[in-house]
Tab-separated table of C-alpha atoms and ligand atoms in Angstrom:
chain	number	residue	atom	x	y	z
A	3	UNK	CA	35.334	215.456	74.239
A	4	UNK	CA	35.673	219.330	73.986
A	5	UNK	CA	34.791	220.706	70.502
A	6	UNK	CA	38.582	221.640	69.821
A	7	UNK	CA	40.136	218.221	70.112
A	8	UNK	CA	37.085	216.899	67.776
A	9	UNK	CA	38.216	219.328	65.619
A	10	UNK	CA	41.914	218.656	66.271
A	11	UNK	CA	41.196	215.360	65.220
A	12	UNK	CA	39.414	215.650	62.252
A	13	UNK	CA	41.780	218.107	60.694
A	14	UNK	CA	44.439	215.656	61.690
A	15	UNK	CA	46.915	218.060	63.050
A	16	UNK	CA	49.784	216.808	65.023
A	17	UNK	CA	52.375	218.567	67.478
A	18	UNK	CA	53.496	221.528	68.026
A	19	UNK	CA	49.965	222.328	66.263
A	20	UNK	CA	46.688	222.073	68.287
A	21	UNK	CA	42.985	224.174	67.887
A	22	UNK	CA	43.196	226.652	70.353
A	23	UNK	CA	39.991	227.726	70.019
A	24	UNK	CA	36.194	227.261	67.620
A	25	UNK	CA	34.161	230.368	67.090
A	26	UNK	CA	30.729	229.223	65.559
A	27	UNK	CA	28.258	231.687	63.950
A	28	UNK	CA	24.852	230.544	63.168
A	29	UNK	CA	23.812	233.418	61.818
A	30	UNK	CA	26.899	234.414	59.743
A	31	UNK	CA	27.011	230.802	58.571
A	32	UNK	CA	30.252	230.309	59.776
A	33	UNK	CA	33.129	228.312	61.834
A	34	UNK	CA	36.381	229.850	62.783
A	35	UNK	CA	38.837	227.873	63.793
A	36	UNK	CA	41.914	229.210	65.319
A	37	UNK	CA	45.126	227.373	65.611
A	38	UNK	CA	48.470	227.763	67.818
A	39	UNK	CA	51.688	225.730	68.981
A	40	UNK	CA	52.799	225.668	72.709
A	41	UNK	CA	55.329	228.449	73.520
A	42	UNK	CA	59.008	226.814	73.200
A	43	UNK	CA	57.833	224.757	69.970
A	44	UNK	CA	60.465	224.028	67.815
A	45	UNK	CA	60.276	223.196	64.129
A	46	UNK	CA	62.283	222.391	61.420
A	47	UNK	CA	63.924	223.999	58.257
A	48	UNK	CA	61.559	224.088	55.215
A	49	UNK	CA	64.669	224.511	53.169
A	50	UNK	CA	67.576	221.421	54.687
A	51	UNK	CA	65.518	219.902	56.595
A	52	UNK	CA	67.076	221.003	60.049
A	53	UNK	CA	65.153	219.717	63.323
A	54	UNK	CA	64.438	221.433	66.188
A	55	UNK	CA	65.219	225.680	65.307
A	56	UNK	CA	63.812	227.944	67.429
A	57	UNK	CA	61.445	230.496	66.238
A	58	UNK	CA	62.316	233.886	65.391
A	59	UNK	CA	59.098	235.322	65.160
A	60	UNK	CA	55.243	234.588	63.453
A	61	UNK	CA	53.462	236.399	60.974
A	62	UNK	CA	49.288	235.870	61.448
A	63	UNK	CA	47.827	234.095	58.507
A	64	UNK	CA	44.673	232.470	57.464
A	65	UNK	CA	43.057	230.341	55.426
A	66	UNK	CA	39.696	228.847	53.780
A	67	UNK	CA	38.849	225.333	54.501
A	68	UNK	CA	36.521	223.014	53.512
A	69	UNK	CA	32.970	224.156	54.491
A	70	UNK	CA	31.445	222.839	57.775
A	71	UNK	CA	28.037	222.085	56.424
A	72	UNK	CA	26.913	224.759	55.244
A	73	UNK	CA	29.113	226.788	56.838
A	74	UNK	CA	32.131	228.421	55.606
A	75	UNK	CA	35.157	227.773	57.281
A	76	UNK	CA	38.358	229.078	58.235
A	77	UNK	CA	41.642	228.861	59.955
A	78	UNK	CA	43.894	231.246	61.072
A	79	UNK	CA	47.582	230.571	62.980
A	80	UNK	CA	50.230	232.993	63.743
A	81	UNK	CA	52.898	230.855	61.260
A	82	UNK	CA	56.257	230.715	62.680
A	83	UNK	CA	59.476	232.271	61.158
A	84	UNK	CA	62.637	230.167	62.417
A	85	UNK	CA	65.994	230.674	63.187
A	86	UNK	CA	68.093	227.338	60.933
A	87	UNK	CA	72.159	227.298	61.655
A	88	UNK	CA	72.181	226.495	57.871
A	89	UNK	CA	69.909	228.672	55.885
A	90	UNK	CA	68.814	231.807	58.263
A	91	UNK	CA	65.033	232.628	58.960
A	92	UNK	CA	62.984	231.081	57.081
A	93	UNK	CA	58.892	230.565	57.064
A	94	UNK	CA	57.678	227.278	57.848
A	95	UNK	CA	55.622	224.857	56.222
A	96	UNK	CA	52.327	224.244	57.760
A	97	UNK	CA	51.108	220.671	57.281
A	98	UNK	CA	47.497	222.366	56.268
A	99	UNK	CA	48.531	224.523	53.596
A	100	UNK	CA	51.464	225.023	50.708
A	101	UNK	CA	53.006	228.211	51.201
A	102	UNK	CA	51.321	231.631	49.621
A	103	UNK	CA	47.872	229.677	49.431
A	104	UNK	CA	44.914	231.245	51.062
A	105	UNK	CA	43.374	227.685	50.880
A	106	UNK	CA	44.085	224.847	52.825
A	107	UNK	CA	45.193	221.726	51.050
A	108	UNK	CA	42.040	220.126	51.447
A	109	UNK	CA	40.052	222.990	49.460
A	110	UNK	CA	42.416	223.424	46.896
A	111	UNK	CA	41.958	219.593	46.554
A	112	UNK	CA	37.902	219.487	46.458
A	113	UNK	CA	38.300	222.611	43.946
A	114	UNK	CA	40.936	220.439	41.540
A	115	UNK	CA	37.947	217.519	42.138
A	116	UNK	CA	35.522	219.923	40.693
A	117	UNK	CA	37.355	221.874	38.201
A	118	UNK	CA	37.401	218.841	35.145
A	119	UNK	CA	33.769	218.628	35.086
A	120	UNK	CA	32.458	221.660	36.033
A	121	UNK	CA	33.593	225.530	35.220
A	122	UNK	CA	35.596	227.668	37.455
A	123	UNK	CA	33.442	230.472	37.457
A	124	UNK	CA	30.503	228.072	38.549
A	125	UNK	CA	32.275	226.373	41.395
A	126	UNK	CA	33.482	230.360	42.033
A	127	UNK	CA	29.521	231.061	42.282
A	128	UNK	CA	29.340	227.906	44.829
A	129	UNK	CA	31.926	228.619	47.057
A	130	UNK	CA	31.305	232.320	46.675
A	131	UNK	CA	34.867	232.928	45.804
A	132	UNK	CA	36.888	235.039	43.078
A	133	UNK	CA	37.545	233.087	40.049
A	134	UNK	CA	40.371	233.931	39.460
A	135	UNK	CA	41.685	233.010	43.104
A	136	UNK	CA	40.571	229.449	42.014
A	137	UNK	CA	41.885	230.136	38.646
A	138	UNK	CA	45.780	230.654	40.311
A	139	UNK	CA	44.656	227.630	42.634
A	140	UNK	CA	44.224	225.493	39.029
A	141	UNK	CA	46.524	226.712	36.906
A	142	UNK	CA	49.350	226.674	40.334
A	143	UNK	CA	48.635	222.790	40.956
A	144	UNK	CA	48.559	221.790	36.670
A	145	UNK	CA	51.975	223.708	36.711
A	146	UNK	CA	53.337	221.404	39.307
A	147	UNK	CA	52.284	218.211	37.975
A	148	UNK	CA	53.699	219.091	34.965
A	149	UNK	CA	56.884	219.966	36.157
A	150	UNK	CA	56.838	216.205	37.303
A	151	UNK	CA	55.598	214.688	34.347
A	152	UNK	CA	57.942	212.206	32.886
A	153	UNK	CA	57.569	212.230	28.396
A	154	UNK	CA	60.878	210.065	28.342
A	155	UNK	CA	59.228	207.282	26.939
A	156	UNK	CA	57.073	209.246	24.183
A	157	UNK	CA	57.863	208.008	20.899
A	158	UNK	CA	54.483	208.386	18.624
A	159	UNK	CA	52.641	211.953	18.968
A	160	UNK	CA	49.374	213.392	17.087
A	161	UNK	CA	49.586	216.855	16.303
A	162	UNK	CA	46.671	219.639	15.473
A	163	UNK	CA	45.274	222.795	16.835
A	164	UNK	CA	42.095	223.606	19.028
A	165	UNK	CA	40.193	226.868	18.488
A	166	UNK	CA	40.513	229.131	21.375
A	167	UNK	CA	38.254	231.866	21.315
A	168	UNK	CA	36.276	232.908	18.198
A	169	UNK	CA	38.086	233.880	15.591
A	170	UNK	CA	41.058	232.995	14.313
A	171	UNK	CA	42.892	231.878	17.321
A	172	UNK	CA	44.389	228.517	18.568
A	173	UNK	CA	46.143	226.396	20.452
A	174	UNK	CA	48.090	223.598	19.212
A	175	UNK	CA	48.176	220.147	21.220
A	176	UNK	CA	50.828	217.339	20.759
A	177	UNK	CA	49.637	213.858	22.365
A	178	UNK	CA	51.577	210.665	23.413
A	179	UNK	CA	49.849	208.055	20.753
A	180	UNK	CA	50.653	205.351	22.646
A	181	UNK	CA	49.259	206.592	26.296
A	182	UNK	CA	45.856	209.130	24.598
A	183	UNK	CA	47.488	211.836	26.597
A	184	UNK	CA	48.134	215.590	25.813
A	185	UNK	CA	51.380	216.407	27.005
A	186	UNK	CA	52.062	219.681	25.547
A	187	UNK	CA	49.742	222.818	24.282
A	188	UNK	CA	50.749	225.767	23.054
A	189	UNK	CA	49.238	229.363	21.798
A	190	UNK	CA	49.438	229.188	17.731
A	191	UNK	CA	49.311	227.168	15.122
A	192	UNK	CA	52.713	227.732	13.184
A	193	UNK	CA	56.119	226.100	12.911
A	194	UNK	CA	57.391	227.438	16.028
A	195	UNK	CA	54.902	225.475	18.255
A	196	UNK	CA	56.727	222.847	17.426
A	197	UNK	CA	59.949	224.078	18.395
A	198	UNK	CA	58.493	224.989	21.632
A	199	UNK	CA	57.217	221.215	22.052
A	200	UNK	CA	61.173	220.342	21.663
A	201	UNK	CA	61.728	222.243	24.138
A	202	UNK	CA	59.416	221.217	26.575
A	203	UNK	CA	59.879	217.883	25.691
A	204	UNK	CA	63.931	217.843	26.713
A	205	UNK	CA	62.765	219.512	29.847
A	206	UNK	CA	60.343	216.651	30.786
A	207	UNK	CA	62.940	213.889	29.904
A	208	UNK	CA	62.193	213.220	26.415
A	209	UNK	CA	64.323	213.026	23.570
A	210	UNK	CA	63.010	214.822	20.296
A	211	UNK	CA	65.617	212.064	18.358
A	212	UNK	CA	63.531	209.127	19.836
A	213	UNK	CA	59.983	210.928	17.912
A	214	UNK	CA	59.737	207.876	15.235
A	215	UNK	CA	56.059	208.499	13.893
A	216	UNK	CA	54.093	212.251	14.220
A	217	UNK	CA	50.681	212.120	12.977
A	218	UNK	CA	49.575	215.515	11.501
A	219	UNK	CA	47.464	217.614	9.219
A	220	UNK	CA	48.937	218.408	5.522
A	221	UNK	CA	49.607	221.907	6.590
A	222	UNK	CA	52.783	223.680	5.747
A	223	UNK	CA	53.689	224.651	8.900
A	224	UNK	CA	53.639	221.684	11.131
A	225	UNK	CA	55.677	219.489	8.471
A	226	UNK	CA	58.046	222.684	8.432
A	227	UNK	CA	57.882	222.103	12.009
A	228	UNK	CA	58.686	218.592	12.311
A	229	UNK	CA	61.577	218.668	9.745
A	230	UNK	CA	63.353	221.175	11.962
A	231	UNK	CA	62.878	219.971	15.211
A	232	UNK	CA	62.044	216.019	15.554
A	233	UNK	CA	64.965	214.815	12.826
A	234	UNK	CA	63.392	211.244	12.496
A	235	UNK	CA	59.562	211.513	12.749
A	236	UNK	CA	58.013	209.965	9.873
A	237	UNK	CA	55.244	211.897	9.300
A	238	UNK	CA	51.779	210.116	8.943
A	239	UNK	CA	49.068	212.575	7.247
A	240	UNK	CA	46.333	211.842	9.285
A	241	UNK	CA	43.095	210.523	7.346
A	242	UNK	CA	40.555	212.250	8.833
A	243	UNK	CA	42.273	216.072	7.155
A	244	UNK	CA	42.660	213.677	4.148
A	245	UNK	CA	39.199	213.238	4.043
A	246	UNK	CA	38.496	216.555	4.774
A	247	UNK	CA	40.511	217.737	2.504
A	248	UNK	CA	38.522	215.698	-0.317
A	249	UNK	CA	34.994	216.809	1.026
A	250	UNK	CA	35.864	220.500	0.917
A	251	UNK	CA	36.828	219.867	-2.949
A	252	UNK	CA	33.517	217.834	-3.219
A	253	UNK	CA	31.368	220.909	-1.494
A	254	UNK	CA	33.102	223.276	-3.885
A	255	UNK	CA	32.400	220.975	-6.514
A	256	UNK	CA	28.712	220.853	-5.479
A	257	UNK	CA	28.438	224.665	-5.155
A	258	UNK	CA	29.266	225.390	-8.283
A	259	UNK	CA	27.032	222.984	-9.949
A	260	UNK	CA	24.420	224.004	-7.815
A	261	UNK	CA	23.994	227.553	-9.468
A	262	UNK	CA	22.215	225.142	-12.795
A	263	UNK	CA	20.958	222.518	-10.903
A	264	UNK	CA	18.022	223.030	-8.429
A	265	UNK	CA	17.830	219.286	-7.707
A	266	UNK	CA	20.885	219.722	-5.804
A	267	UNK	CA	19.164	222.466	-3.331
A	268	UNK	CA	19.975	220.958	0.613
A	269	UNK	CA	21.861	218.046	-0.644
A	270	UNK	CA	25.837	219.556	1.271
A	271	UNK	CA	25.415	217.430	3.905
A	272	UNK	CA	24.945	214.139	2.265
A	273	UNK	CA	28.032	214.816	0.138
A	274	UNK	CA	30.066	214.999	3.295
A	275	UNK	CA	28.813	211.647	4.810
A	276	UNK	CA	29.748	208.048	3.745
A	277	UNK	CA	26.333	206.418	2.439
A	278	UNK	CA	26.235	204.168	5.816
A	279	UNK	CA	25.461	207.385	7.401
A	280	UNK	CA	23.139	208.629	5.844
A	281	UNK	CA	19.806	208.984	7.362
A	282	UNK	CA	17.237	207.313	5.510
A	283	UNK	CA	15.639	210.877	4.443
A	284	UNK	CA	18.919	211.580	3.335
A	285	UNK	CA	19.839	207.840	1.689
A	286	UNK	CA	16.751	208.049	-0.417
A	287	UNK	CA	17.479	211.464	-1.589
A	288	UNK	CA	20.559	210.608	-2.857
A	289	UNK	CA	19.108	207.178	-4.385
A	290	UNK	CA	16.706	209.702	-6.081
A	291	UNK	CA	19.118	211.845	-7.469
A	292	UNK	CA	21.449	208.985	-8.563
A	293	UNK	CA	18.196	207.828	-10.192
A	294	UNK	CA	17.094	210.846	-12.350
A	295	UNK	CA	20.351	210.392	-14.278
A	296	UNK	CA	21.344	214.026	-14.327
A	297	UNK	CA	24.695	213.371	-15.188
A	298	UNK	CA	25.646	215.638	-12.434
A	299	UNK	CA	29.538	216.110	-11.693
A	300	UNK	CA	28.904	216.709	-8.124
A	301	UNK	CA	28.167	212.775	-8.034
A	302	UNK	CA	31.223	211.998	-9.492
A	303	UNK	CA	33.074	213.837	-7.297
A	304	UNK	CA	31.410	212.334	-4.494
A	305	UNK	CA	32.841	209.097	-6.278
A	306	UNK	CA	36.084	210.054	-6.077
A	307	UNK	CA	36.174	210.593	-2.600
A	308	UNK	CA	34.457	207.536	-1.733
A	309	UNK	CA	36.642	205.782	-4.241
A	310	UNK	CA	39.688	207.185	-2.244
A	311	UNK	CA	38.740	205.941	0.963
A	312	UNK	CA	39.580	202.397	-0.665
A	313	UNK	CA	43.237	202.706	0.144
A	314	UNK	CA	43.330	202.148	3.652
A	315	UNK	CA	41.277	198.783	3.611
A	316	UNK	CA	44.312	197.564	1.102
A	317	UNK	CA	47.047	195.458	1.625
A	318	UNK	CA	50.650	197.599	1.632
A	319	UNK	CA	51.575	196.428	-1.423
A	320	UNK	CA	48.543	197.561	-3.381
A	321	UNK	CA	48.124	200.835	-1.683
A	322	UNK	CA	50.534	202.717	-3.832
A	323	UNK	CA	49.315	201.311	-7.348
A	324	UNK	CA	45.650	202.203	-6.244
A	325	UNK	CA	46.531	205.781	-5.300
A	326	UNK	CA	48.240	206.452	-8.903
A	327	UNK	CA	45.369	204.833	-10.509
A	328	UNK	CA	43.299	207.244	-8.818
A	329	UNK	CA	45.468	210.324	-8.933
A	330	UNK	CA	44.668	209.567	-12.766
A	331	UNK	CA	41.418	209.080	-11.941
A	332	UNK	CA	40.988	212.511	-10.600
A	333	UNK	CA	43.450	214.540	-12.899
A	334	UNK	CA	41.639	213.851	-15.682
A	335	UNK	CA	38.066	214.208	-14.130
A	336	UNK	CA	37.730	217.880	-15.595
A	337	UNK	CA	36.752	218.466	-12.128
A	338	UNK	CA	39.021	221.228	-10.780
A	339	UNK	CA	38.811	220.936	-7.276
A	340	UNK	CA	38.929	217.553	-7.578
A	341	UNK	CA	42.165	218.047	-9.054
A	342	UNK	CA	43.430	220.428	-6.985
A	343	UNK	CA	42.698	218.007	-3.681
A	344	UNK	CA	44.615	214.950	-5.850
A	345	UNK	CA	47.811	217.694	-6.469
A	346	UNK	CA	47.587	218.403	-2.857
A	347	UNK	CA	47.606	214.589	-2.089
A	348	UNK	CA	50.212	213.853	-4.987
A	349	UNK	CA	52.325	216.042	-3.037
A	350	UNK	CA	51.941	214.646	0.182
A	351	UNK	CA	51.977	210.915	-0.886
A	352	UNK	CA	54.674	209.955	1.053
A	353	UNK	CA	52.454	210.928	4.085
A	354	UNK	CA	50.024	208.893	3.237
A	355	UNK	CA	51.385	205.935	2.433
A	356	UNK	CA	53.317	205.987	5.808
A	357	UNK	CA	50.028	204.827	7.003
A	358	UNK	CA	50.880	201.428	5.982
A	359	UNK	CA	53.835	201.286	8.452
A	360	UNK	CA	52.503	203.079	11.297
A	361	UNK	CA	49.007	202.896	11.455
A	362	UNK	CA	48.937	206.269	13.356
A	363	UNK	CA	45.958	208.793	12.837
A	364	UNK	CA	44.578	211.835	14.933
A	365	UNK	CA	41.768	209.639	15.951
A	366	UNK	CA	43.143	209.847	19.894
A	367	UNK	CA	43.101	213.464	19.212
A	368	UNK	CA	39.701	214.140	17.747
A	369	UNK	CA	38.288	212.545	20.987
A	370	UNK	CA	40.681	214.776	23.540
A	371	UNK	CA	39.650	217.724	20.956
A	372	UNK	CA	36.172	216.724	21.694
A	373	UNK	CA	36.548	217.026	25.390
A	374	UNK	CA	38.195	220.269	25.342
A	375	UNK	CA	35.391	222.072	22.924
A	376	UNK	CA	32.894	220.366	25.523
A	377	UNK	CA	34.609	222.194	28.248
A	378	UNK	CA	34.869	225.533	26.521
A	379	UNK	CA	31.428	224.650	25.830
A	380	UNK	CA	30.502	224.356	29.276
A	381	UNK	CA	32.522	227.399	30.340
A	382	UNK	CA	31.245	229.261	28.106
A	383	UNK	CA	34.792	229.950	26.373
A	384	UNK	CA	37.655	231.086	28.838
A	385	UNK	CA	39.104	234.538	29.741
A	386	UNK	CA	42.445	233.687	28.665
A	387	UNK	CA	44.628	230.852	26.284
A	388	UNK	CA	46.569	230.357	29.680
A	389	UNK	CA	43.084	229.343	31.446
A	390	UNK	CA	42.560	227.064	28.508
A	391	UNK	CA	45.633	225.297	28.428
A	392	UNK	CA	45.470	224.594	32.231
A	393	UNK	CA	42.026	222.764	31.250
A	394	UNK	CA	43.466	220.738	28.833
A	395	UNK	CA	46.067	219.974	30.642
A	396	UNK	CA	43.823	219.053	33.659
A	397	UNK	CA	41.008	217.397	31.835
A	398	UNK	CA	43.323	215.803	29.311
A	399	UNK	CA	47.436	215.393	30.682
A	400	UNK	CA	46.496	212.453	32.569
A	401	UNK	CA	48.916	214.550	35.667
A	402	UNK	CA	49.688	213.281	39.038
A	403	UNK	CA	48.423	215.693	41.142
A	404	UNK	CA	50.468	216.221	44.758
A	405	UNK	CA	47.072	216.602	47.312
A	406	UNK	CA	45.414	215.169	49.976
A	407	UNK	CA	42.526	213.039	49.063
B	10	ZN	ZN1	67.862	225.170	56.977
């Protein structure tokens, strides 16, 4: 067998296309392959589909492939314009490569295998490519699995934002509840992402009506948000920004004191765990503290917050009596962050108690926020919000992706 048709054959090309010709360079590390179609070829219409037009004239392109080894590898054809009854001349589609791509289909698939786990600009470095040739390659192939994507069915979402780059800058990510799937991310973190989700979501299918339950921080904007553009979301307030709501109020708490109170030197972290988390160190620190009998108001805030926590193992009918008992609790603790953080929750009580019915938190989201930060991590932060939205999209739309495998 001549080295063309083994070639032929493994880059499974079929008529009019054959490898005309191999030029192998040992020392250049490098295969060329070069491709043609017998003269009188006919092809048919990329656009309807026509069989058998004649070609106009060809335009010489090339490509990178897959590396041979270690060899880098590449194909080049003289691409055919044709003449179609219908549409006019018209470039055809090579069964290689999608139109405009400098990559064959196969590359741009081994790069989209790579790109989740490991950063563009590293498996740039390996293939000894630009980045941001890959970085079209990425973003080009999220963008059309996208337009696919299907949110008809998306009834439950999570809402909250990413940081970006450092700074004040984010992105904000809605996820299907019900499939632990980001299916939209915008720049921002103000009302109008939301309206942009709306958007997007009509576009993909969806109907913003059909939203029954959106899971979100207690932030202004995204209830502003919701209330304008998904009419009947319930809105659940997450716990975990409950939570951290009531820690920040219990730092503050313990900041203050700490000014008098030396005992409470290194103690933050403690206050900001549940005691079944503590590390021992830290356990018997606090048992030494609770021990000394310091009367200490940091304590009781830490109380309060731990006493809070309480609602969600309650039946529904209780929940509501236990979180006025507490609000009294904490309104009268002469603790004024503590109070503040109960005003806050008084406020948002509806929220809260919509737990009870929907049993939706941000939980999904923490871990697909998780796997973003790990990836900005990894990467070392990204160039653009464009390059990081195409990563979450990638590492965490779930997409169909359209490539040979
Ligand atoms: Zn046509």
């Amino acid at each position: 067998m001549k080295e063309t048709e083994l070639i032929q054959i493994a880059l499974m090309l079929t008529p009019p296309w054959k490898v005309a010709e191999c030029q192998f360079d040992v020392n250049q590390k490098r295969l060329d392959i070069y491709l043609d179609f017998a003269k009188g070829s006919r092809f048919s219409c990329p656009d309807c589909g026509r069989a058998d037009c004649t070609v106009h004239d060809t335009d010489q392109k090339s490509w990178r492939h897959l590396n041979f080894f270690q060899h880098e590898t590449y194909m080049y054809a003289r691409v055919p314009r044709i003449k179609c009854s219908n549409c006019g001349v018209r470039v055809v589609n090579v069964p290689w490569a999608r139109e405009g791509s400098g990559f064959t289909l196969l590359f741009e698939a081994y790069i989209m295998l790579l790109a989740p786990s490991m950063p563009v600009k590293r498996i740039a470095e390996m293939v000894t490519e630009h980045d941001t040739r890959l970085w079209r390659l990425v973003q080009h192939h999220v963008n059309e699995a996208r337009d696919e994507a299907d949110y008809s069915d998306v009834k439950q979402v999570g809402i909250d934002e990413t940081s970006s780059k450092s700074g004040h800058n984010y992105v904000t990510l809605v996820v299907d509840l019900e499939e632990s799937k980001t299916i939209f991310a915008t720049e921002g973190k103000d009302n109008a992402t939301i309206g942009r989700f709306k958007d997007d979501l009509i576009d993909h299918g969806g109907n913003p009506e059909a939203i029954d339950d959106v899971s979100c921080d207690m932030s202004p904007a995204f209830i502003k948000g919701i209330k304008e553009n998904l009419p009947n979301a319930q809105i659940t307030f997450d716990k975990f920004h409950i939570i951290k709501t009531l820690n920040e109020a219990v730092d503050e708490v313990r900041r203050q004191e700490q000014k008098g109170q030396p005992e409470l030197k290194n103690t933050r972290y403690i206050f900001l765990k549940n005691p079944e988390n503590l590390t021992s160190k830290q356990s018997n620190l606090l048992e030494d503290l609770k021990l000394k009998d310091l009367n200490l108001k940091t304590m009781r805030a830490y109380q309060l917050r731990l006493n809070f926590q309480e609602v969600w193992l309650l039946p529904p009918d209780q929940a509501e009596p236990f979180l006025k008992k507490w609000y009294y609790w904490a309104t009268h603790s002469r603790l004024e962050p503590m109070k503040k953080a109960a005003y806050t929750i008084k406020e948002h009580w509806d929220g809260v108690l919509n737990w009870f019915k929907s049993k939706i938190s941000n939980g999904i989201l923490e871990g697909i926020n998780s796997l973003v930060q790990a990836a900005k991590a990894r990467a070392r932060g990204y160039r653009t919000n464009d390059y990081l939205i195409a990563m979450i999209y990638l590492i965490t739309g779930k997409l169909q992706f359209n490539l040979p495998s």
